[in-house]
Amino acid sequence: GAVVSQHPSRVICKSGTSVKIECRSLDFQATTMFWYRQFPKQSLMLMATSNEGSKATYEQGVEKDKFLINHASLTLSTLTVTSAHPEDSSFYICSARNRELGRSYNSPLHFGNGTRLTVT
Amino acid sequence: DAKTTQPNSMESNEEEPVHLPCNHSTISGTDYIHWYRQLPSQGPEYVIHGLTSNVNNRMASLAIAEDRKSSTLILHRATLRDAAVYYCILRAQGGSEKLVFGKGTKLTVNP
């Protein structure tokens, strides 16, 4: 089945540093990828929609200058958390849709296994 | 997308069937019903989706009420590995590509 690979799975960084998270679709092309954040015991919150070759669309309340998203190819999107602070510690998850399968209402999204970010 | 309502939690015993309900009374005619689940410390996983007819796949069955205002995800024989949070989500035909998660139902499977 379709696989989305997310790297790293865990990262610990110091406050003020930047962290890059990669999301790759391994066996399909994804024109659209989505980035979510999940705090403990809460549901997933959509942060932004990443479109290949264009600027990401951010959800209300998400700082685009803090969470930099790049979607340079049909198989790779990256999320960079800039100047990370302890409150940015969270579980970050990406997802992608196989563009060959048609519209999203009738095809599944494939999710990565998430990145656990801890900012000390 | 229209709203869904699910119980916060449910319990089941291993190897017994599990029926996870979802209410979506404001569903429109073009809304597809999708189910995802999230195992602990993992990303969500697609389970099944349907529009009007009941659907079966290797993971589960989806029973959709005739008026489409509710649906039920059926796990025929629960295993310990089915312990997860199950999300029922409506996706509108022609609507946004975004997948918006509610709180879901946390399923506990007892050995």
JSON list of C-alpha atoms in Angstrom, two decimals:
[
{"chain": "A", "resi": 1, "resn": "GLY", "atom": "CA", "xyz": [0.00, 0.00, 0.00]},
{"chain": "A", "resi": 2, "resn": "ALA", "atom": "CA", "xyz": [0.96, 3.65, -0.18]},
{"chain": "A", "resi": 3, "resn": "VAL", "atom": "CA", "xyz": [3.64, 4.67, 2.27]},
{"chain": "A", "resi": 4, "resn": "VAL", "atom": "CA", "xyz": [4.46, 8.05, 3.69]},
{"chain": "A", "resi": 5, "resn": "SER", "atom": "CA", "xyz": [7.80, 8.26, 5.42]},
{"chain": "A", "resi": 6, "resn": "GLN", "atom": "CA", "xyz": [8.44, 10.90, 8.02]},
{"chain": "A", "resi": 7, "resn": "HIS", "atom": "CA", "xyz": [11.89, 11.69, 9.41]},
{"chain": "A", "resi": 8, "resn": "PRO", "atom": "CA", "xyz": [13.06, 11.99, 12.09]},
{"chain": "A", "resi": 9, "resn": "SER", "atom": "CA", "xyz": [10.70, 10.05, 14.32]},
{"chain": "A", "resi": 10, "resn": "ARG", "atom": "CA", "xyz": [12.00, 11.79, 17.41]},
{"chain": "A", "resi": 11, "resn": "VAL", "atom": "CA", "xyz": [14.04, 14.92, 17.92]},
{"chain": "A", "resi": 12, "resn": "ILE", "atom": "CA", "xyz": [15.19, 16.83, 20.96]},
{"chain": "A", "resi": 13, "resn": "CYS", "atom": "CA", "xyz": [16.50, 20.32, 20.48]},
{"chain": "A", "resi": 14, "resn": "LYS", "atom": "CA", "xyz": [17.43, 23.30, 22.56]},
{"chain": "A", "resi": 15, "resn": "SER", "atom": "CA", "xyz": [15.27, 26.37, 22.78]},
{"chain": "A", "resi": 16, "resn": "GLY", "atom": "CA", "xyz": [16.06, 28.84, 20.02]},
{"chain": "A", "resi": 17, "resn": "THR", "atom": "CA", "xyz": [17.27, 26.32, 17.47]},
{"chain": "A", "resi": 18, "resn": "SER", "atom": "CA", "xyz": [15.48, 25.24, 14.30]},
{"chain": "A", "resi": 19, "resn": "VAL", "atom": "CA", "xyz": [14.33, 21.75, 13.43]},
{"chain": "A", "resi": 20, "resn": "LYS", "atom": "CA", "xyz": [13.49, 20.36, 9.99]},
{"chain": "A", "resi": 21, "resn": "ILE", "atom": "CA", "xyz": [11.03, 17.50, 9.54]},
{"chain": "A", "resi": 22, "resn": "GLU", "atom": "CA", "xyz": [10.80, 15.64, 6.24]},
{"chain": "A", "resi": 23, "resn": "CYS", "atom": "CA", "xyz": [7.75, 13.98, 4.77]},
{"chain": "A", "resi": 24, "resn": "ARG", "atom": "CA", "xyz": [8.18, 11.72, 1.75]},
{"chain": "A", "resi": 25, "resn": "SER", "atom": "CA", "xyz": [5.68, 9.78, -0.30]},
{"chain": "A", "resi": 26, "resn": "LEU", "atom": "CA", "xyz": [7.61, 6.64, -1.16]},
{"chain": "A", "resi": 27, "resn": "ASP", "atom": "CA", "xyz": [5.61, 5.01, -3.92]},
{"chain": "A", "resi": 28, "resn": "PHE", "atom": "CA", "xyz": [3.28, 7.68, -5.21]},
{"chain": "A", "resi": 29, "resn": "GLN", "atom": "CA", "xyz": [3.25, 11.31, -6.21]},
{"chain": "A", "resi": 30, "resn": "ALA", "atom": "CA", "xyz": [1.56, 13.78, -3.93]},
{"chain": "A", "resi": 31, "resn": "THR", "atom": "CA", "xyz": [0.64, 17.20, -5.23]},
{"chain": "A", "resi": 32, "resn": "THR", "atom": "CA", "xyz": [-0.84, 18.03, -1.85]},
{"chain": "A", "resi": 33, "resn": "MET", "atom": "CA", "xyz": [0.49, 17.26, 1.59]},
{"chain": "A", "resi": 34, "resn": "PHE", "atom": "CA", "xyz": [-0.91, 18.30, 4.94]},
{"chain": "A", "resi": 35, "resn": "TRP", "atom": "CA", "xyz": [0.85, 19.05, 8.21]},
{"chain": "A", "resi": 36, "resn": "TYR", "atom": "CA", "xyz": [-0.79, 18.41, 11.56]},
{"chain": "A", "resi": 37, "resn": "ARG", "atom": "CA", "xyz": [0.18, 18.97, 15.16]},
{"chain": "A", "resi": 38, "resn": "GLN", "atom": "CA", "xyz": [-1.08, 16.91, 18.07]},
{"chain": "A", "resi": 39, "resn": "PHE", "atom": "CA", "xyz": [-0.68, 17.72, 21.74]},
{"chain": "A", "resi": 40, "resn": "PRO", "atom": "CA", "xyz": [-1.01, 14.96, 24.37]},
{"chain": "A", "resi": 41, "resn": "LYS", "atom": "CA", "xyz": [-4.52, 13.56, 24.73]},
{"chain": "A", "resi": 42, "resn": "GLN", "atom": "CA", "xyz": [-5.84, 15.87, 22.03]},
{"chain": "A", "resi": 43, "resn": "SER", "atom": "CA", "xyz": [-6.93, 15.38, 18.47]},
{"chain": "A", "resi": 44, "resn": "LEU", "atom": "CA", "xyz": [-4.94, 16.32, 15.41]},
{"chain": "A", "resi": 45, "resn": "MET", "atom": "CA", "xyz": [-4.97, 19.97, 14.47]},
{"chain": "A", "resi": 46, "resn": "LEU", "atom": "CA", "xyz": [-4.33, 20.92, 10.88]},
{"chain": "A", "resi": 47, "resn": "MET", "atom": "CA", "xyz": [-1.51, 23.43, 10.57]},
{"chain": "A", "resi": 48, "resn": "ALA", "atom": "CA", "xyz": [-1.14, 23.92, 6.85]},
{"chain": "A", "resi": 49, "resn": "THR", "atom": "CA", "xyz": [-1.72, 22.56, 3.38]},
{"chain": "A", "resi": 50, "resn": "SER", "atom": "CA", "xyz": [1.37, 22.15, 1.27]},
{"chain": "A", "resi": 51, "resn": "ASN", "atom": "CA", "xyz": [1.09, 22.29, -2.51]},
{"chain": "A", "resi": 52, "resn": "GLU", "atom": "CA", "xyz": [3.92, 21.25, -4.78]},
{"chain": "A", "resi": 53, "resn": "GLY", "atom": "CA", "xyz": [5.58, 24.22, -6.40]},
{"chain": "A", "resi": 54, "resn": "SER", "atom": "CA", "xyz": [3.59, 26.86, -4.58]},
{"chain": "A", "resi": 55, "resn": "LYS", "atom": "CA", "xyz": [3.30, 28.51, -1.20]},
{"chain": "A", "resi": 56, "resn": "ALA", "atom": "CA", "xyz": [1.66, 26.64, 1.63]},
{"chain": "A", "resi": 57, "resn": "THR", "atom": "CA", "xyz": [-1.74, 27.63, 2.94]},
{"chain": "A", "resi": 58, "resn": "TYR", "atom": "CA", "xyz": [-1.75, 28.05, 6.69]},
{"chain": "A", "resi": 59, "resn": "GLU", "atom": "CA", "xyz": [-4.66, 27.59, 9.04]},
{"chain": "A", "resi": 60, "resn": "GLN", "atom": "CA", "xyz": [-5.79, 30.50, 11.15]},
{"chain": "A", "resi": 61, "resn": "GLY", "atom": "CA", "xyz": [-3.53, 31.06, 14.12]},
{"chain": "A", "resi": 62, "resn": "VAL", "atom": "CA", "xyz": [-0.53, 29.22, 12.69]},
{"chain": "A", "resi": 63, "resn": "GLU", "atom": "CA", "xyz": [2.49, 31.46, 12.22]},
{"chain": "A", "resi": 64, "resn": "LYS", "atom": "CA", "xyz": [3.86, 30.99, 8.72]},
{"chain": "A", "resi": 65, "resn": "ASP", "atom": "CA", "xyz": [7.21, 32.55, 9.62]},
{"chain": "A", "resi": 66, "resn": "LYS", "atom": "CA", "xyz": [7.66, 30.13, 12.48]},
{"chain": "A", "resi": 67, "resn": "PHE", "atom": "CA", "xyz": [6.54, 26.98, 10.69]},
{"chain": "A", "resi": 68, "resn": "LEU", "atom": "CA", "xyz": [8.21, 27.09, 7.29]},
{"chain": "A", "resi": 69, "resn": "ILE", "atom": "CA", "xyz": [6.86, 24.63, 4.76]},
{"chain": "A", "resi": 70, "resn": "ASN", "atom": "CA", "xyz": [8.56, 23.72, 1.51]},
{"chain": "A", "resi": 71, "resn": "HIS", "atom": "CA", "xyz": [7.09, 21.34, -1.06]},
{"chain": "A", "resi": 72, "resn": "ALA", "atom": "CA", "xyz": [9.74, 21.32, -3.76]},
{"chain": "A", "resi": 73, "resn": "SER", "atom": "CA", "xyz": [8.87, 18.03, -5.41]},
{"chain": "A", "resi": 74, "resn": "LEU", "atom": "CA", "xyz": [5.94, 15.67, -5.84]},
{"chain": "A", "resi": 75, "resn": "THR", "atom": "CA", "xyz": [7.35, 13.34, -3.20]},
{"chain": "A", "resi": 76, "resn": "LEU", "atom": "CA", "xyz": [8.84, 15.62, -0.56]},
{"chain": "A", "resi": 77, "resn": "SER", "atom": "CA", "xyz": [7.53, 18.27, 1.79]},
{"chain": "A", "resi": 78, "resn": "THR", "atom": "CA", "xyz": [9.46, 19.71, 4.72]},
{"chain": "A", "resi": 79, "resn": "LEU", "atom": "CA", "xyz": [8.35, 21.50, 7.84]},
{"chain": "A", "resi": 80, "resn": "THR", "atom": "CA", "xyz": [10.92, 23.65, 9.63]},
{"chain": "A", "resi": 81, "resn": "VAL", "atom": "CA", "xyz": [10.14, 24.81, 13.13]},
{"chain": "A", "resi": 82, "resn": "THR", "atom": "CA", "xyz": [12.22, 27.96, 13.49]},
{"chain": "A", "resi": 83, "resn": "SER", "atom": "CA", "xyz": [13.47, 29.29, 16.81]},
{"chain": "A", "resi": 84, "resn": "ALA", "atom": "CA", "xyz": [11.75, 26.48, 18.63]},
{"chain": "A", "resi": 85, "resn": "HIS", "atom": "CA", "xyz": [10.49, 27.00, 22.17]},
{"chain": "A", "resi": 86, "resn": "PRO", "atom": "CA", "xyz": [9.23, 24.50, 24.75]},
{"chain": "A", "resi": 87, "resn": "GLU", "atom": "CA", "xyz": [5.62, 25.28, 23.83]},
{"chain": "A", "resi": 88, "resn": "ASP", "atom": "CA", "xyz": [6.38, 23.96, 20.32]},
{"chain": "A", "resi": 89, "resn": "SER", "atom": "CA", "xyz": [6.98, 20.52, 21.79]},
{"chain": "A", "resi": 90, "resn": "SER", "atom": "CA", "xyz": [4.39, 18.33, 20.14]},
{"chain": "A", "resi": 91, "resn": "PHE", "atom": "CA", "xyz": [3.74, 15.41, 17.81]},
{"chain": "A", "resi": 92, "resn": "TYR", "atom": "CA", "xyz": [3.95, 16.57, 14.19]},
{"chain": "A", "resi": 93, "resn": "ILE", "atom": "CA", "xyz": [2.30, 14.44, 11.52]},
{"chain": "A", "resi": 94, "resn": "CYS", "atom": "CA", "xyz": [2.21, 14.78, 7.76]},
{"chain": "A", "resi": 95, "resn": "SER", "atom": "CA", "xyz": [-0.18, 13.25, 5.28]},
{"chain": "A", "resi": 96, "resn": "ALA", "atom": "CA", "xyz": [-0.39, 13.00, 1.54]},
{"chain": "A", "resi": 97, "resn": "ARG", "atom": "CA", "xyz": [-2.89, 12.08, -1.12]},
{"chain": "A", "resi": 98, "resn": "ASN", "atom": "CA", "xyz": [-2.04, 9.98, -4.13]},
{"chain": "A", "resi": 99, "resn": "ARG", "atom": "CA", "xyz": [-2.91, 12.21, -7.05]},
{"chain": "A", "resi": 100, "resn": "GLU", "atom": "CA", "xyz": [-3.53, 9.17, -9.23]},
{"chain": "A", "resi": 101, "resn": "LEU", "atom": "CA", "xyz": [-6.50, 8.11, -7.12]},
{"chain": "A", "resi": 102, "resn": "GLY", "atom": "CA", "xyz": [-8.71, 11.05, -7.86]},
{"chain": "A", "resi": 103, "resn": "ARG", "atom": "CA", "xyz": [-10.42, 13.49, -5.57]},
{"chain": "A", "resi": 104, "resn": "SER", "atom": "CA", "xyz": [-9.94, 13.27, -1.82]},
{"chain": "A", "resi": 105, "resn": "TYR", "atom": "CA", "xyz": [-13.58, 12.73, -0.96]},
{"chain": "A", "resi": 106, "resn": "ASN", "atom": "CA", "xyz": [-13.31, 9.32, -2.57]},
{"chain": "A", "resi": 107, "resn": "SER", "atom": "CA", "xyz": [-9.76, 8.32, -1.79]},
{"chain": "A", "resi": 108, "resn": "PRO", "atom": "CA", "xyz": [-7.77, 7.96, 1.41]},
{"chain": "A", "resi": 109, "resn": "LEU", "atom": "CA", "xyz": [-5.08, 10.18, 2.82]},
{"chain": "A", "resi": 110, "resn": "HIS", "atom": "CA", "xyz": [-1.88, 8.43, 3.82]},
{"chain": "A", "resi": 111, "resn": "PHE", "atom": "CA", "xyz": [-0.16, 9.50, 7.00]},
{"chain": "A", "resi": 112, "resn": "GLY", "atom": "CA", "xyz": [3.40, 9.40, 8.21]},
{"chain": "A", "resi": 113, "resn": "ASN", "atom": "CA", "xyz": [4.20, 7.96, 11.61]},
{"chain": "A", "resi": 114, "resn": "GLY", "atom": "CA", "xyz": [4.81, 11.35, 13.10]},
{"chain": "A", "resi": 115, "resn": "THR", "atom": "CA", "xyz": [7.74, 13.23, 14.63]},
{"chain": "A", "resi": 116, "resn": "ARG", "atom": "CA", "xyz": [7.92, 13.71, 18.37]},
{"chain": "A", "resi": 117, "resn": "LEU", "atom": "CA", "xyz": [9.57, 17.10, 18.95]},
{"chain": "A", "resi": 118, "resn": "THR", "atom": "CA", "xyz": [10.83, 17.98, 22.40]},
{"chain": "A", "resi": 119, "resn": "VAL", "atom": "CA", "xyz": [12.26, 21.44, 22.96]},
{"chain": "A", "resi": 120, "resn": "THR", "atom": "CA", "xyz": [14.31, 21.84, 26.11]},
{"chain": "B", "resi": 1, "resn": "ASP", "atom": "CA", "xyz": [-17.61, 19.85, 6.26]},
{"chain": "B", "resi": 2, "resn": "ALA", "atom": "CA", "xyz": [-20.62, 18.73, 8.30]},
{"chain": "B", "resi": 3, "resn": "LYS", "atom": "CA", "xyz": [-20.11, 17.80, 11.92]},
{"chain": "B", "resi": 4, "resn": "THR", "atom": "CA", "xyz": [-19.96, 14.30, 13.35]},
{"chain": "B", "resi": 5, "resn": "THR", "atom": "CA", "xyz": [-20.65, 13.09, 16.89]},
{"chain": "B", "resi": 6, "resn": "GLN", "atom": "CA", "xyz": [-18.97, 10.06, 18.40]},
{"chain": "B", "resi": 7, "resn": "PRO", "atom": "CA", "xyz": [-18.84, 8.62, 21.92]},
{"chain": "B", "resi": 8, "resn": "ASN", "atom": "CA", "xyz": [-15.66, 9.57, 23.72]},
{"chain": "B", "resi": 9, "resn": "SER", "atom": "CA", "xyz": [-14.77, 5.99, 24.59]},
{"chain": "B", "resi": 10, "resn": "MET", "atom": "CA", "xyz": [-15.85, 2.39, 24.20]},
{"chain": "B", "resi": 11, "resn": "GLU", "atom": "CA", "xyz": [-14.64, -0.92, 25.53]},
{"chain": "B", "resi": 12, "resn": "SER", "atom": "CA", "xyz": [-14.64, -4.33, 23.97]},
{"chain": "B", "resi": 13, "resn": "ASN", "atom": "CA", "xyz": [-13.34, -7.79, 24.68]},
{"chain": "B", "resi": 14, "resn": "GLU", "atom": "CA", "xyz": [-10.84, -9.49, 22.47]},
{"chain": "B", "resi": 15, "resn": "GLU", "atom": "CA", "xyz": [-12.31, -11.56, 19.63]},
{"chain": "B", "resi": 16, "resn": "GLU", "atom": "CA", "xyz": [-15.74, -10.00, 20.03]},
{"chain": "B", "resi": 17, "resn": "PRO", "atom": "CA", "xyz": [-17.36, -7.71, 17.47]},
{"chain": "B", "resi": 18, "resn": "VAL", "atom": "CA", "xyz": [-17.24, -3.98, 18.04]},
{"chain": "B", "resi": 19, "resn": "HIS", "atom": "CA", "xyz": [-19.75, -1.47, 16.73]},
{"chain": "B", "resi": 20, "resn": "LEU", "atom": "CA", "xyz": [-18.50, 2.11, 16.74]},
{"chain": "B", "resi": 21, "resn": "PRO", "atom": "CA", "xyz": [-21.30, 4.61, 16.12]},
{"chain": "B", "resi": 22, "resn": "CYS", "atom": "CA", "xyz": [-21.15, 7.99, 14.44]},
{"chain": "B", "resi": 23, "resn": "ASN", "atom": "CA", "xyz": [-23.94, 10.53, 14.14]},
{"chain": "B", "resi": 24, "resn": "HIS", "atom": "CA", "xyz": [-23.93, 13.00, 11.27]},
{"chain": "B", "resi": 25, "resn": "SER", "atom": "CA", "xyz": [-27.44, 14.40, 11.18]},
{"chain": "B", "resi": 26, "resn": "THR", "atom": "CA", "xyz": [-26.49, 17.37, 9.00]},
{"chain": "B", "resi": 27, "resn": "ILE", "atom": "CA", "xyz": [-24.84, 15.28, 6.31]},
{"chain": "B", "resi": 28, "resn": "SER", "atom": "CA", "xyz": [-25.44, 16.47, 2.77]},
{"chain": "B", "resi": 29, "resn": "GLY", "atom": "CA", "xyz": [-26.10, 14.31, -0.23]},
{"chain": "B", "resi": 30, "resn": "THR", "atom": "CA", "xyz": [-22.56, 14.63, -1.52]},
{"chain": "B", "resi": 31, "resn": "ASP", "atom": "CA", "xyz": [-20.74, 13.93, 1.76]},
{"chain": "B", "resi": 32, "resn": "TYR", "atom": "CA", "xyz": [-18.66, 10.78, 1.92]},
{"chain": "B", "resi": 33, "resn": "ILE", "atom": "CA", "xyz": [-18.24, 9.09, 5.30]},
{"chain": "B", "resi": 34, "resn": "HIS", "atom": "CA", "xyz": [-14.63, 8.28, 6.09]},
{"chain": "B", "resi": 35, "resn": "TRP", "atom": "CA", "xyz": [-13.15, 6.43, 9.05]},
{"chain": "B", "resi": 36, "resn": "TYR", "atom": "CA", "xyz": [-9.58, 6.66, 10.23]},
{"chain": "B", "resi": 37, "resn": "ARG", "atom": "CA", "xyz": [-7.93, 5.29, 13.31]},
{"chain": "B", "resi": 38, "resn": "GLN", "atom": "CA", "xyz": [-4.85, 6.29, 15.25]},
{"chain": "B", "resi": 39, "resn": "LEU", "atom": "CA", "xyz": [-2.87, 3.79, 17.23]},
{"chain": "B", "resi": 40, "resn": "PRO", "atom": "CA", "xyz": [-0.84, 5.13, 20.16]},
{"chain": "B", "resi": 41, "resn": "SER", "atom": "CA", "xyz": [2.17, 7.20, 19.08]},
{"chain": "B", "resi": 42, "resn": "GLN", "atom": "CA", "xyz": [1.47, 6.69, 15.39]},
{"chain": "B", "resi": 43, "resn": "GLY", "atom": "CA", "xyz": [-0.05, 8.67, 12.56]},
{"chain": "B", "resi": 44, "resn": "PRO", "atom": "CA", "xyz": [-3.67, 8.01, 11.60]},
{"chain": "B", "resi": 45, "resn": "GLU", "atom": "CA", "xyz": [-4.50, 5.10, 9.36]},
{"chain": "B", "resi": 46, "resn": "TYR", "atom": "CA", "xyz": [-7.28, 4.95, 6.79]},
{"chain": "B", "resi": 47, "resn": "VAL", "atom": "CA", "xyz": [-9.91, 2.34, 7.63]},
{"chain": "B", "resi": 48, "resn": "ILE", "atom": "CA", "xyz": [-12.83, 2.60, 5.24]},
{"chain": "B", "resi": 49, "resn": "HIS", "atom": "CA", "xyz": [-15.17, 5.01, 3.51]},
{"chain": "B", "resi": 50, "resn": "GLY", "atom": "CA", "xyz": [-18.58, 4.98, 1.85]},
{"chain": "B", "resi": 51, "resn": "LEU", "atom": "CA", "xyz": [-21.35, 7.11, 0.44]},
{"chain": "B", "resi": 52, "resn": "THR", "atom": "CA", "xyz": [-24.67, 5.28, 0.65]},
{"chain": "B", "resi": 53, "resn": "SER", "atom": "CA", "xyz": [-24.18, 1.54, 0.48]},
{"chain": "B", "resi": 54, "resn": "ASN", "atom": "CA", "xyz": [-22.61, -0.58, 3.17]},
{"chain": "B", "resi": 55, "resn": "VAL", "atom": "CA", "xyz": [-18.94, -1.27, 2.54]},
{"chain": "B", "resi": 56, "resn": "ASN", "atom": "CA", "xyz": [-16.61, -4.08, 3.50]},
{"chain": "B", "resi": 57, "resn": "ASN", "atom": "CA", "xyz": [-12.86, -4.38, 3.35]},
{"chain": "B", "resi": 58, "resn": "ARG", "atom": "CA", "xyz": [-10.21, -6.46, 5.04]},
{"chain": "B", "resi": 59, "resn": "MET", "atom": "CA", "xyz": [-10.11, -4.20, 8.08]},
{"chain": "B", "resi": 60, "resn": "ALA", "atom": "CA", "xyz": [-13.75, -3.47, 8.82]},
{"chain": "B", "resi": 61, "resn": "SER", "atom": "CA", "xyz": [-17.29, -2.96, 7.60]},
{"chain": "B", "resi": 62, "resn": "LEU", "atom": "CA", "xyz": [-19.18, 0.28, 7.35]},
{"chain": "B", "resi": 63, "resn": "ALA", "atom": "CA", "xyz": [-22.92, 0.23, 7.84]},
{"chain": "B", "resi": 64, "resn": "ILE", "atom": "CA", "xyz": [-24.67, 3.40, 6.70]},
{"chain": "B", "resi": 65, "resn": "ALA", "atom": "CA", "xyz": [-28.20, 4.18, 7.83]},
{"chain": "B", "resi": 66, "resn": "GLU", "atom": "CA", "xyz": [-30.79, 4.53, 5.12]},
{"chain": "B", "resi": 67, "resn": "ASP", "atom": "CA", "xyz": [-31.25, 8.25, 5.86]},
{"chain": "B", "resi": 68, "resn": "ARG", "atom": "CA", "xyz": [-27.42, 8.59, 6.09]},
{"chain": "B", "resi": 69, "resn": "LYS", "atom": "CA", "xyz": [-27.70, 10.49, 9.34]},
{"chain": "B", "resi": 70, "resn": "SER", "atom": "CA", "xyz": [-25.65, 7.89, 11.14]},
{"chain": "B", "resi": 71, "resn": "SER", "atom": "CA", "xyz": [-23.16, 5.17, 10.41]},
{"chain": "B", "resi": 72, "resn": "THR", "atom": "CA", "xyz": [-21.45, 2.36, 12.28]},
{"chain": "B", "resi": 73, "resn": "LEU", "atom": "CA", "xyz": [-17.95, 1.05, 11.90]},
{"chain": "B", "resi": 74, "resn": "ILE", "atom": "CA", "xyz": [-17.88, -2.67, 12.59]},
{"chain": "B", "resi": 75, "resn": "LEU", "atom": "CA", "xyz": [-14.79, -4.57, 13.63]},
{"chain": "B", "resi": 76, "resn": "HIS", "atom": "CA", "xyz": [-15.85, -8.18, 13.33]},
{"chain": "B", "resi": 77, "resn": "ARG", "atom": "CA", "xyz": [-13.37, -9.65, 15.78]},
{"chain": "B", "resi": 78, "resn": "ALA", "atom": "CA", "xyz": [-11.50, -7.14, 17.89]},
{"chain": "B", "resi": 79, "resn": "THR", "atom": "CA", "xyz": [-7.87, -7.77, 18.63]},
{"chain": "B", "resi": 80, "resn": "LEU", "atom": "CA", "xyz": [-5.58, -6.01, 21.06]},
{"chain": "B", "resi": 81, "resn": "ARG", "atom": "CA", "xyz": [-4.02, -4.29, 18.07]},
{"chain": "B", "resi": 82, "resn": "ASP", "atom": "CA", "xyz": [-7.35, -2.62, 17.31]},
{"chain": "B", "resi": 83, "resn": "ALA", "atom": "CA", "xyz": [-7.06, -0.49, 20.44]},
{"chain": "B", "resi": 84, "resn": "ALA", "atom": "CA", "xyz": [-6.94, 3.02, 18.99]},
{"chain": "B", "resi": 85, "resn": "VAL", "atom": "CA", "xyz": [-8.81, 6.27, 18.59]},
{"chain": "B", "resi": 86, "resn": "TYR", "atom": "CA", "xyz": [-11.34, 5.97, 15.76]},
{"chain": "B", "resi": 87, "resn": "TYR", "atom": "CA", "xyz": [-12.33, 9.07, 13.83]},
{"chain": "B", "resi": 88, "resn": "CYS", "atom": "CA", "xyz": [-15.47, 9.45, 11.74]},
{"chain": "B", "resi": 89, "resn": "ILE", "atom": "CA", "xyz": [-15.06, 12.27, 9.20]},
{"chain": "B", "resi": 90, "resn": "LEU", "atom": "CA", "xyz": [-17.28, 13.61, 6.45]},
{"chain": "B", "resi": 91, "resn": "ARG", "atom": "CA", "xyz": [-15.70, 14.63, 3.17]},
{"chain": "B", "resi": 92, "resn": "ALA", "atom": "CA", "xyz": [-17.72, 16.72, 0.78]},
{"chain": "B", "resi": 93, "resn": "GLN", "atom": "CA", "xyz": [-17.64, 16.05, -2.92]},
{"chain": "B", "resi": 94, "resn": "GLY", "atom": "CA", "xyz": [-16.11, 19.13, -4.40]},
{"chain": "B", "resi": 95, "resn": "GLY", "atom": "CA", "xyz": [-15.25, 20.37, -0.96]},
{"chain": "B", "resi": 96, "resn": "SER", "atom": "CA", "xyz": [-11.96, 21.21, 0.67]},
{"chain": "B", "resi": 97, "resn": "GLU", "atom": "CA", "xyz": [-9.08, 18.78, 0.41]},
{"chain": "B", "resi": 98, "resn": "LYS", "atom": "CA", "xyz": [-8.46, 19.22, 4.13]},
{"chain": "B", "resi": 99, "resn": "LEU", "atom": "CA", "xyz": [-9.16, 16.41, 6.56]},
{"chain": "B", "resi": 100, "resn": "VAL", "atom": "CA", "xyz": [-10.45, 17.86, 9.83]},
{"chain": "B", "resi": 101, "resn": "PHE", "atom": "CA", "xyz": [-10.35, 15.56, 12.86]},
{"chain": "B", "resi": 102, "resn": "GLY", "atom": "CA", "xyz": [-12.81, 15.64, 15.72]},
{"chain": "B", "resi": 103, "resn": "LYS", "atom": "CA", "xyz": [-12.16, 14.00, 19.07]},
{"chain": "B", "resi": 104, "resn": "GLY", "atom": "CA", "xyz": [-12.97, 10.47, 17.96]},
{"chain": "B", "resi": 105, "resn": "THR", "atom": "CA", "xyz": [-13.76, 7.39, 20.02]},
{"chain": "B", "resi": 106, "resn": "LYS", "atom": "CA", "xyz": [-11.06, 5.78, 22.09]},
{"chain": "B", "resi": 107, "resn": "LEU", "atom": "CA", "xyz": [-11.50, 2.03, 21.84]},
{"chain": "B", "resi": 108, "resn": "THR", "atom": "CA", "xyz": [-10.10, -0.14, 24.60]},
{"chain": "B", "resi": 109, "resn": "VAL", "atom": "CA", "xyz": [-9.85, -3.86, 23.90]},
{"chain": "B", "resi": 110, "resn": "ASN", "atom": "CA", "xyz": [-9.67, -6.10, 26.92]},
{"chain": "B", "resi": 111, "resn": "PRO", "atom": "CA", "xyz": [-7.84, -9.43, 26.73]}
]
